[in-house]
Short mmCIF file of C-alpha atoms in Angstrom, two decimals:
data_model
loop_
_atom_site.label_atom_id
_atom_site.label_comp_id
_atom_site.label_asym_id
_atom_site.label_seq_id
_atom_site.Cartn_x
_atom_site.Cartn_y
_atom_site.Cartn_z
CA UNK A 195 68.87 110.83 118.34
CA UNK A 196 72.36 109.96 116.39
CA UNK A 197 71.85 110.38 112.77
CA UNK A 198 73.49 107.13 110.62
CA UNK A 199 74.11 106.33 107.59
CA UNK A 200 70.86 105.27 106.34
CA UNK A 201 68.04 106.32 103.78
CA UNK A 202 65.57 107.84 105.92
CA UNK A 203 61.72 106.23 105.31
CA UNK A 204 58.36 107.80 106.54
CA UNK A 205 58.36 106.08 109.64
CA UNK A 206 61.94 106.67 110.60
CA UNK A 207 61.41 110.91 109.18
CA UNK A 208 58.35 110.81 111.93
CA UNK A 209 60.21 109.66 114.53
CA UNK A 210 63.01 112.23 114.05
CA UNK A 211 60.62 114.89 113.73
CA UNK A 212 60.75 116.01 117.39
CA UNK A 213 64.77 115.93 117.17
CA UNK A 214 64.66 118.59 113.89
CA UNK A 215 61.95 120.45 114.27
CA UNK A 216 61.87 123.58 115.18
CA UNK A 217 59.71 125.68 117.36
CA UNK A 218 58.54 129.38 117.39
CA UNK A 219 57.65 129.45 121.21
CA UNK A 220 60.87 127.32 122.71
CA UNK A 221 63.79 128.66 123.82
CA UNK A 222 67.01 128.11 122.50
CA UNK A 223 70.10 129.05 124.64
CA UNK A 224 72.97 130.72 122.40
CA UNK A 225 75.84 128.08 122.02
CA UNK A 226 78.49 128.39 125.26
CA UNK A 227 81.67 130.51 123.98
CA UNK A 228 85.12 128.85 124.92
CA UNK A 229 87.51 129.83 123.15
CA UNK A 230 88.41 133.94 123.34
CA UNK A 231 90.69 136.25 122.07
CA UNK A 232 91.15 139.70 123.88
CA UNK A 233 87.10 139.06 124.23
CA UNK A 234 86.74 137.82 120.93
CA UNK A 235 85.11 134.76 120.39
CA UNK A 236 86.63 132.25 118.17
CA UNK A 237 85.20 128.67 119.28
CA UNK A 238 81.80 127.76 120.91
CA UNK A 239 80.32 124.52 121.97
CA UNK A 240 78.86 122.82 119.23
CA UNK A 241 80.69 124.19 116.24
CA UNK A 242 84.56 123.41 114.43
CA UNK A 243 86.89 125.39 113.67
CA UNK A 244 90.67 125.44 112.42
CA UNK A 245 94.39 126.00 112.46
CA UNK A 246 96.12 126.63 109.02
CA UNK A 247 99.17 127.74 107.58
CA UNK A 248 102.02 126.10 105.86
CA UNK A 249 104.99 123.74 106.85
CA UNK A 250 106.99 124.70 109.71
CA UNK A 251 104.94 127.92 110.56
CA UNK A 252 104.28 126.73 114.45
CA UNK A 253 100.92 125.51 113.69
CA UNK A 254 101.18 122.72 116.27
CA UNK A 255 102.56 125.49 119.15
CA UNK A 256 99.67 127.72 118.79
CA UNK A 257 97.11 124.60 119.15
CA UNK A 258 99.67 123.84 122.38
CA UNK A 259 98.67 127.04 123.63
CA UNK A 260 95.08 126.58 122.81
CA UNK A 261 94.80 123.75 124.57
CA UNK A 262 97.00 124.50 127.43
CA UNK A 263 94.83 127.73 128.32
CA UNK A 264 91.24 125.31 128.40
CA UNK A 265 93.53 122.71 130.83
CA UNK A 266 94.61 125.47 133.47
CA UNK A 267 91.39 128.46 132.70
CA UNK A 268 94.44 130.56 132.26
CA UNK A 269 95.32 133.12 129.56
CA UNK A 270 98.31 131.38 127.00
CA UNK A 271 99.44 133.37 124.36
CA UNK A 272 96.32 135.66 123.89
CA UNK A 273 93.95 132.42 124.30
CA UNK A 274 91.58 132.14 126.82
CA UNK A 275 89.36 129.16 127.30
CA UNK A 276 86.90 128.22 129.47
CA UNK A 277 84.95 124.67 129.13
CA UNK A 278 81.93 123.56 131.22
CA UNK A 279 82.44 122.16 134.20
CA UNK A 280 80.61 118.95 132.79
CA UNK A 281 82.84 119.18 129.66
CA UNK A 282 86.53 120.05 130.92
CA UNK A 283 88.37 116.92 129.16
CA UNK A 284 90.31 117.51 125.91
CA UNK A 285 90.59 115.11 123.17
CA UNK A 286 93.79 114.99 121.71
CA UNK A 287 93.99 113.15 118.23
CA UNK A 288 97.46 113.47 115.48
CA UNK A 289 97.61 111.81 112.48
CA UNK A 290 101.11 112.59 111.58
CA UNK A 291 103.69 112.45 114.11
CA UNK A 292 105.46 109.40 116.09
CA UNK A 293 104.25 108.51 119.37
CA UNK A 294 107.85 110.29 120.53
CA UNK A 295 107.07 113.59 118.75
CA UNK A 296 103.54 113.30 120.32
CA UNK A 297 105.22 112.68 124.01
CA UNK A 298 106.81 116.02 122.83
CA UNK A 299 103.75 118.18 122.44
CA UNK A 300 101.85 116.72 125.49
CA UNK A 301 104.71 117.44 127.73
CA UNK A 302 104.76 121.25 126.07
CA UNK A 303 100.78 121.39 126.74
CA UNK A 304 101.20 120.22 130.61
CA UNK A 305 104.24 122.85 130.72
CA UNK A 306 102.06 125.98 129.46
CA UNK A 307 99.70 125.08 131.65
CA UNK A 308 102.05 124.93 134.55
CA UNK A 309 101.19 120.89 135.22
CA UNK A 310 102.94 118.02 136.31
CA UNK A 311 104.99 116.36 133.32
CA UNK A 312 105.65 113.53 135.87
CA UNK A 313 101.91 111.77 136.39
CA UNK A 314 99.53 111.33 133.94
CA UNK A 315 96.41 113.67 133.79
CA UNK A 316 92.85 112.38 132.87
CA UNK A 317 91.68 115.64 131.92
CA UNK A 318 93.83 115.18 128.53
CA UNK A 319 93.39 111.99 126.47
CA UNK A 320 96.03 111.85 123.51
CA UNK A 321 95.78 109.07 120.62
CA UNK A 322 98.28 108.58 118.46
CA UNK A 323 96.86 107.57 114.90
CA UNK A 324 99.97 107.79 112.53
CA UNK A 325 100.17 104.11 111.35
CA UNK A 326 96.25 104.00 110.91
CA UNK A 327 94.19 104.63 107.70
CA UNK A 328 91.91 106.93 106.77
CA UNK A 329 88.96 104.94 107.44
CA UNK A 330 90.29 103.16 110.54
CA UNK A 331 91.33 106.90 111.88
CA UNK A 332 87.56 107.77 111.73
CA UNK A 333 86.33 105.06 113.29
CA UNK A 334 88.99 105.13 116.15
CA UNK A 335 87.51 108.75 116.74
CA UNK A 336 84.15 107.83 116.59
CA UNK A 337 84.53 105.15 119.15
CA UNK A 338 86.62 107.71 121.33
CA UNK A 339 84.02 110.06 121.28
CA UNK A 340 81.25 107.48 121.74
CA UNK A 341 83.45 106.05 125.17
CA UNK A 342 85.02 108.94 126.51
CA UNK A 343 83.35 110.98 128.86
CA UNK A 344 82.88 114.77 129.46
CA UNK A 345 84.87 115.99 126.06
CA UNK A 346 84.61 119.25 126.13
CA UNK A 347 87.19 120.10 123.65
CA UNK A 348 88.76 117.97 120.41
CA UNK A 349 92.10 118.73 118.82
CA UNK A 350 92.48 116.56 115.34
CA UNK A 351 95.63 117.44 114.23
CA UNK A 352 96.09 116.55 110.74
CA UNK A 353 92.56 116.23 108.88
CA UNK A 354 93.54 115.49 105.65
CA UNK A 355 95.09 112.32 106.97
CA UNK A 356 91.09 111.74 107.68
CA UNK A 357 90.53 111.38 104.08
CA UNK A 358 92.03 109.14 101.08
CA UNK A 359 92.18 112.26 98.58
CA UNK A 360 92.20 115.59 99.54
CA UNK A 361 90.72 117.09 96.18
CA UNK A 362 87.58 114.29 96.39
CA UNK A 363 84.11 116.77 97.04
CA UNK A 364 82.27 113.95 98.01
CA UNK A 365 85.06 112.72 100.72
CA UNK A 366 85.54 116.04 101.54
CA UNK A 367 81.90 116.83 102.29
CA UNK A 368 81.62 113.64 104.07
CA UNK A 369 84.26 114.37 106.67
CA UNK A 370 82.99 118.08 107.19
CA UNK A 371 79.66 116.82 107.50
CA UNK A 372 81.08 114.44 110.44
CA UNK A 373 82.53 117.60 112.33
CA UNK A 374 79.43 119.09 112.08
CA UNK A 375 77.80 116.05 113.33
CA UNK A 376 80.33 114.99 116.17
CA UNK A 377 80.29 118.82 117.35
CA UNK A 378 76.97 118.83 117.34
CA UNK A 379 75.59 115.50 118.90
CA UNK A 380 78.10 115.13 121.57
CA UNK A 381 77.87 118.82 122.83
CA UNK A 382 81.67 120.16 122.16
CA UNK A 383 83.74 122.26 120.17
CA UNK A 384 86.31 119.96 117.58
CA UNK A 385 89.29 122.30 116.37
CA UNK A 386 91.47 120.98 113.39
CA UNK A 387 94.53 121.87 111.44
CA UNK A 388 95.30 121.64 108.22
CA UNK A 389 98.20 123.14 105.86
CA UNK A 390 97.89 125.81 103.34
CA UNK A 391 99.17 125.49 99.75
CA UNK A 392 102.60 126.29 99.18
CA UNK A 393 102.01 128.88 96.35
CA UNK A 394 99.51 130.76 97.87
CA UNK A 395 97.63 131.36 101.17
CA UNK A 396 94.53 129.33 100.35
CA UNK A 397 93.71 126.14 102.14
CA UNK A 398 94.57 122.71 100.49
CA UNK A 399 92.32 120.91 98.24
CA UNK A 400 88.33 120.79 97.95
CA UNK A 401 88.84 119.98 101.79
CA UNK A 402 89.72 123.29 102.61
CA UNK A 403 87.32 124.69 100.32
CA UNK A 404 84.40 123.44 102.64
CA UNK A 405 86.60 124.27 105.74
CA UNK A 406 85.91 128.39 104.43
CA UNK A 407 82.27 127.54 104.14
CA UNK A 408 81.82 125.77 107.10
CA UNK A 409 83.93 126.42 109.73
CA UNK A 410 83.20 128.64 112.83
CA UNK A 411 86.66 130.36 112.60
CA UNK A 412 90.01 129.44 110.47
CA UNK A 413 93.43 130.73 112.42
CA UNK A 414 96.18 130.99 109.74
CA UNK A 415 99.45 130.90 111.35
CA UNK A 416 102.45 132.16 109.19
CA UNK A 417 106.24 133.04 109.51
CA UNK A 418 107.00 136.87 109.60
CA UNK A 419 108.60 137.55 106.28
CA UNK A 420 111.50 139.73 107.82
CA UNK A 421 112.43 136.89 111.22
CA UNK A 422 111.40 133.52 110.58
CA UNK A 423 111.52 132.84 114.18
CA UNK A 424 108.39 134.87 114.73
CA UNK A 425 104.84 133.48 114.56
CA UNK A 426 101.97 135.79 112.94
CA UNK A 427 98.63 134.70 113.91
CA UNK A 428 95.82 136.55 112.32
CA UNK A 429 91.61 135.36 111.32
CA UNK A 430 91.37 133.86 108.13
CA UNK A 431 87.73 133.58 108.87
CA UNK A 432 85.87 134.43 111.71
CA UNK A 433 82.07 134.58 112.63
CA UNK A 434 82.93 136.79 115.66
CA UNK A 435 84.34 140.42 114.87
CA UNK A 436 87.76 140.07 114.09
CA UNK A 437 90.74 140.18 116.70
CA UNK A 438 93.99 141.91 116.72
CA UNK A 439 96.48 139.72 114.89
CA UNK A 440 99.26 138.77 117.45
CA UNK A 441 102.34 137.10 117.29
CA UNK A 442 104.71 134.18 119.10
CA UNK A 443 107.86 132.81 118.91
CA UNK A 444 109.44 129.71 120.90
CA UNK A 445 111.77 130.81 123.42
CA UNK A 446 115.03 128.70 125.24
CA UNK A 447 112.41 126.04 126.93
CA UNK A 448 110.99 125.66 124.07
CA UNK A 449 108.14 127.04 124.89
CA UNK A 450 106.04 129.57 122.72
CA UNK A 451 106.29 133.29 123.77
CA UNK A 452 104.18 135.94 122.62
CA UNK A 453 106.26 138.78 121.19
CA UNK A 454 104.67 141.86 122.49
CA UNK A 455 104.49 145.27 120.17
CA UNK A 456 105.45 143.15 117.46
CA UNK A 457 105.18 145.71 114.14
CA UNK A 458 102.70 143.45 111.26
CA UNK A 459 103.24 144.38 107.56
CA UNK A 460 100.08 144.76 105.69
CA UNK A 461 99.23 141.70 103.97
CA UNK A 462 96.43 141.70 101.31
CA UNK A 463 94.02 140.36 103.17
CA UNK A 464 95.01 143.48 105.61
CA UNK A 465 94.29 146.51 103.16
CA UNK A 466 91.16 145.21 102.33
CA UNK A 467 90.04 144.99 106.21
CA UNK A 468 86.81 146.33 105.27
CA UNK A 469 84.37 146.62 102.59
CA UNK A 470 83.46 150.47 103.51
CA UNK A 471 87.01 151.03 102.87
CA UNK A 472 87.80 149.89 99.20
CA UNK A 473 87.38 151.89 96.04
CA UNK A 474 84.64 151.42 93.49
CA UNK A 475 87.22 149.79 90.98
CA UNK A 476 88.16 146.93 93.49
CA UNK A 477 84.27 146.23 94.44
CA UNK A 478 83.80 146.46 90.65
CA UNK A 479 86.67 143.70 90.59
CA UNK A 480 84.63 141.53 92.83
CA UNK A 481 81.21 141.86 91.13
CA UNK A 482 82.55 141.51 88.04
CA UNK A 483 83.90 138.04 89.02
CA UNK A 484 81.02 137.24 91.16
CA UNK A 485 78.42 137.52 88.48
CA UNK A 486 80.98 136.10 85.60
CA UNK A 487 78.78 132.60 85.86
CA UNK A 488 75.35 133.52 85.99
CA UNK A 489 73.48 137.25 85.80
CA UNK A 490 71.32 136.67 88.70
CA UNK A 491 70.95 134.51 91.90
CA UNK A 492 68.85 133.89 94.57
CA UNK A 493 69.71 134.94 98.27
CA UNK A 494 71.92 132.24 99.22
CA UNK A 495 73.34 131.50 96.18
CA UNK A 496 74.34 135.82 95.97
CA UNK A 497 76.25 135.41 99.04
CA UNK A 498 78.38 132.11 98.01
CA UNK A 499 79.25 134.45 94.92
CA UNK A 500 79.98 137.42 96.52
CA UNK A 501 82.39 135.06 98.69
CA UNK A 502 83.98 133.88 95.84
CA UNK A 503 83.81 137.44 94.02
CA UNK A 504 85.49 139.08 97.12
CA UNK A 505 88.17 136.48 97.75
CA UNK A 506 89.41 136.97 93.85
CA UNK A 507 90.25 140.39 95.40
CA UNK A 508 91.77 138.99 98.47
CA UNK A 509 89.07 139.94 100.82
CA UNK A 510 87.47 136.80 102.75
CA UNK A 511 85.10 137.12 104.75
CA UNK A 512 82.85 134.74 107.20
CA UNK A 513 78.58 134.82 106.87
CA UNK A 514 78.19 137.91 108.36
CA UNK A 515 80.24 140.36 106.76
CA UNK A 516 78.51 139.13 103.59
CA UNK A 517 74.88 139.64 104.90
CA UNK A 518 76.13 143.34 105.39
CA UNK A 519 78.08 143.55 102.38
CA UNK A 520 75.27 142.23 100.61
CA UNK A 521 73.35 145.07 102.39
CA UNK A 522 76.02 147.53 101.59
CA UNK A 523 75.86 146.94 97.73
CA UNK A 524 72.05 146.72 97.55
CA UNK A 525 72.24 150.26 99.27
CA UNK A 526 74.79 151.71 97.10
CA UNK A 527 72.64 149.63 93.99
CA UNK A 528 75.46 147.97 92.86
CA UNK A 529 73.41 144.96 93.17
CA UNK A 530 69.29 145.39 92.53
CA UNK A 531 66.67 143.09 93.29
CA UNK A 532 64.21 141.62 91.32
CA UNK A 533 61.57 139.69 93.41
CA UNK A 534 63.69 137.16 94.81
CA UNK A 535 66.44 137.60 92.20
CA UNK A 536 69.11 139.58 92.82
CA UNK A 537 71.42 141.21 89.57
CA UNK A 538 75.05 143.46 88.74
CA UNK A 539 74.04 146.76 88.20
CA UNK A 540 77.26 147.96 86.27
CA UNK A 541 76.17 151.64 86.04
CA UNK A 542 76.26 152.16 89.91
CA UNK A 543 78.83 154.67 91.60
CA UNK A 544 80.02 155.31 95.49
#
């Protein structure tokens, strides 16, 4: 059953009950990966995830290449996707471009995955939504998704353009909690993109704030410092262990090309690529902030502030690295726990 938008009563809770419950002796099947990087999973049916970076940084190419790979089954770039055989249509949806700059990317997609640019292809249905509002935008996609059959994958390129302001939490929440229900009820995998701020590598707005919390996996695409021509694509986030960062650039067709022993410089993020590895002044750095609001927390709440704690330090991390962080410090009893509380302990040492 299709949750709505509508208070739910006793009668309406008991009828949903055999839709949310949960049970100890059925069998859940793990969510079908289709999306992988050198073996790395990055997108499975069921969940969202995202493209980021900022202006001009190719983010557009590497979703080409993400969706060109799940069109042919073929490796593109260092993509390689797979949908069921009862799912293999793509949803494309921008938000931003002309209908001539869309004709663009759709002919790129069919070229990557060496198909006809000449006759149209049902496997790939691409809306154009620029001269659409917000609200009309998310109806159009609702109504696409509700029509179309056997969407596998969905491309919305352009999120923000989903929502009226992009620092509203409550319009924010709303639309993440429609990925998470469109993903969900309709049985596919919905991949979005959405810039980064201009000053700094996090994602825009209160928007991109619940993207980090929410999102199976966050690509951030950026321009090599040294030759802008060159892509860098690296995990932001990632539920999955975390691939080798490669890189692209667009060749004479226009085309992106992956650029093979490309040399990456160290960014932040890099140096810190694992907990184990940092010195007890930069964890102290991240408690310290973590527990700068309140002394103690309670499970979940520890591990949104150790997300915060650790980004303030430039390391961000998905769910999963934190449970073992969290594990890591409680060893180490840099964090102790008090019954179900769990506190700084300032005095500990590596």
């Amino acid at each position: 059953m299709q949750p709505n938008n509508y208070r739910i009563d006793e009668a309406k809770y008991r009828s949903l009950l055999k839709y949310i419950r949960l049970s100890v002796t059925e069998k859940y099947e793990f969510p079908q990966e289709i999306v992988q990087i050198d073996g790395v999973t990055i997108a499975t049916i069921g969940n969202f995830s995202a493209s980021t970076g900022k202006p001009k940084s190719k983010k557009t190419f590497n979703v080409s290449a993400i969706v060109a790979s799940a069109l042919s089954g073929k490796e593109v770039l260092k993509y390689k996707a797979e949908l069921p055989p009862c799912k293999n249509r793509i949803l494309y949806i921008d938000t931003e471009q002309s209908k001539c700059h869309c004709h663009k990317v759709l002919h790129r997609i069919l070229k990557l995955a060496d198909l006809p640019t000449d006759q149209e292809n049902d496997k790939i249905q691409f809306l154009v939504l620029r001269e659409y509002t917000p609200d009309q935008r998310r109806d159009i996609i609702r109504w696409a998704l509700h029509e179309e059959q056997n969407i596998g994958l969905v491309i919305i390129d352009g999120i923000r353009d989903l929502i009226h302001d992009i620092n509203s939490p409550s319009e924010s929440l709303d639309i993440i909690n429609e990925l998470m229900r469109w993903s969900s009820y309709y049985e596919l995998h919905i991949h979005t993109v959405l810039h980064l701020n201009k000053g700094d590598d996090n994602t825009r707005g209160h928007i991109g704030t619940e993207l980090n919390n929410k999102a199976e996996t966050i690509l951030q695409i950026s321009k090599n410092n040294e030759n802008g021509k060159i892509s860098e694509v690296r995990a932001m986030h990632i539920r999955d262990r975390e691939f080798t960062p490669f890189a692209f650039e667009i060749g004479e067709d226009s085309l992106p090309h992956l650029v093979e022993e490309h040399q990456f410089k160290k960014n932040r993020m890099d140096r810190l690529a694992s907990y184990t590895d940092m010195t007890e002044q930069q964890h102290r750095t991240a408690l310290e902030s973590t527990f700068a609001e309140c002394a103690e927390y309670g499970y979940q709440s520890l591990l949104e502030a150790l997300k915060k704690g650790y980004e303030s330090i430039g390391y961000s991390r998905g769910r999963n690295t934190l449970v073992n962080l969290c594990k890591f410090l409680l060893e180490h009893h840099a964090i102790t726990k008090n019954g179900r509380t769990y506190s700084y302990n300032s005095s500990f040492h590596l």
